Amino acid sequence: MQIITTKQDLQREVEACKSHGKSIGLVPTMGALHAGHASLVRRAVSENNVCVVSVFVNPTQFNNKEDLALYPRDLQRDAQLLESIGAHYVFAPSPEEMYTAEEMSGTFRFDFGGLDKVMEGKMRPGHFNGVVQVVSRLFYLVRPDRVYFGEKDFQQLAIIRFMVERSELAGTFGDLRIVGCPIVREESGLAMSSRNERLSEEEKATATAIYRTLRESMKWAKTQSVREVEKRVVDTINSVDGLETEYYEIVDKTTLLPTDTFSNAIGCVTVYCGKVRLIDNIQY
């Protein structure tokens, strides 16, 4: 496995792979890798000749500087995991390598078709501008055949699919396929996340109430309306000492707009456990 830190070196390796007719799978990450990331990488390795994993804490998608500073970083540990599961290249650039000073200080503009106006987009203005900025740049650099994302970040996945399939960038990346992969959970049910590293053991135990409540909501959906289920989920999570719901919205899986039916619906939640912001979802 090779660790690459410059765009020039990455493109040289990509050109060599393409010249030999090799398919390339890309797994974009911000590092602090866990079993959820590993599941994406294993799938990329199994479905492509070459697997490229980016490890880059992208500053332009953080609207909270403290959150950016606290984000866990351990490239050596990440590289050891990636090598053990068969990744071929790790792209780990610095912010200065990825962006010019102007790009770092400015805002990347993109028409999201309204997908950025709800849930995470509403709570974190500018977040998805930064996500699309870095992901589109990775697509140009790697020119992958398939790109792998976890379904825990469901809104992000929907926005990336929009970018590739229906936006002004549609067709730019050829026949690129976006592959959504199931959420990987700890034995307790807590969705795996790099942010879990910031939780104490007591907080981890408390946070298990999030998914437990989401599973219960599947039963409530049989006899209650969408709005009633939303309220019950929020009230139930907030009744747990140490948890505070930022939002819980049941939306259409395609449009991400509020829906009055459980058909084609997904419930997306963001909860603060202490100072750590956790997200999860459940498909009805």
PDB file of N, CA, C and O in Angstrom, residues 22 46 114 116 127 138 145 162 206 213 226:
ATOM      1  N   LYS A  22      -7.421  -0.829 -15.457  1.00  0.00           N
ATOM      2  CA  LYS A  22      -7.874  -1.203 -14.114  1.00  0.00           C
ATOM      3  C   LYS A  22      -9.040  -0.327 -13.652  1.00  0.00           C
ATOM      4  O   LYS A  22      -9.033   0.883 -13.871  1.00  0.00           O
ATOM      5  N   SER A  46     -13.231  -5.473  -3.084  1.00  0.00           N
ATOM      6  CA  SER A  46     -13.824  -6.659  -3.715  1.00  0.00           C
ATOM      7  C   SER A  46     -14.425  -6.363  -5.091  1.00  0.00           C
ATOM      8  O   SER A  46     -14.530  -7.254  -5.924  1.00  0.00           O
ATOM      9  N   GLY A 114     -32.364  22.315  -3.582  1.00  0.00           N
ATOM     10  CA  GLY A 114     -33.145  22.362  -2.351  1.00  0.00           C
ATOM     11  C   GLY A 114     -32.781  21.309  -1.327  1.00  0.00           C
ATOM     12  O   GLY A 114     -33.264  21.359  -0.185  1.00  0.00           O
ATOM     13  N   ASP A 116     -30.209  20.973   0.329  1.00  0.00           N
ATOM     14  CA  ASP A 116     -29.388  21.520   1.413  1.00  0.00           C
ATOM     15  C   ASP A 116     -30.171  22.441   2.346  1.00  0.00           C
ATOM     16  O   ASP A 116     -29.591  23.028   3.263  1.00  0.00           O
ATOM     17  N   HIS A 127     -22.279  23.686   5.238  1.00  0.00           N
ATOM     18  CA  HIS A 127     -21.644  22.373   5.411  1.00  0.00           C
ATOM     19  C   HIS A 127     -21.568  21.611   4.098  1.00  0.00           C
ATOM     20  O   HIS A 127     -20.495  21.110   3.708  1.00  0.00           O
ATOM     21  N   LEU A 138     -12.050  15.277  -5.404  1.00  0.00           N
ATOM     22  CA  LEU A 138     -11.555  13.897  -5.368  1.00  0.00           C
ATOM     23  C   LEU A 138     -11.969  13.134  -6.618  1.00  0.00           C
ATOM     24  O   LEU A 138     -11.197  12.340  -7.164  1.00  0.00           O
ATOM     25  N   ASP A 145     -14.370   4.575 -10.837  1.00  0.00           N
ATOM     26  CA  ASP A 145     -15.522   3.898 -11.440  1.00  0.00           C
ATOM     27  C   ASP A 145     -16.665   3.810 -10.437  1.00  0.00           C
ATOM     28  O   ASP A 145     -17.838   3.893 -10.803  1.00  0.00           O
ATOM     29  N   PHE A 162     -27.222  13.482  -6.251  1.00  0.00           N
ATOM     30  CA  PHE A 162     -27.768  14.600  -7.034  1.00  0.00           C
ATOM     31  C   PHE A 162     -26.661  15.257  -7.843  1.00  0.00           C
ATOM     32  O   PHE A 162     -26.824  15.570  -9.024  1.00  0.00           O
ATOM     33  N   THR A 206     -25.313   5.796  27.363  1.00  0.00           N
ATOM     34  CA  THR A 206     -26.478   6.677  27.255  1.00  0.00           C
ATOM     35  C   THR A 206     -26.940   6.798  25.812  1.00  0.00           C
ATOM     36  O   THR A 206     -28.147   6.767  25.518  1.00  0.00           O
ATOM     37  N   THR A 213     -34.694   3.920  20.413  1.00  0.00           N
ATOM     38  CA  THR A 213     -35.922   4.690  20.177  1.00  0.00           C
ATOM     39  C   THR A 213     -36.335   4.626  18.714  1.00  0.00           C
ATOM     40  O   THR A 213     -37.526   4.489  18.393  1.00  0.00           O
ATOM     41  N   VAL A 226     -47.333  10.342  10.986  1.00  0.00           N
ATOM     42  CA  VAL A 226     -45.927  10.727  10.867  1.00  0.00           C
ATOM     43  C   VAL A 226     -45.565  11.777  11.912  1.00  0.00           C
ATOM     44  O   VAL A 226     -44.548  11.674  12.611  1.00  0.00           O
TER      45      VAL A 226
END
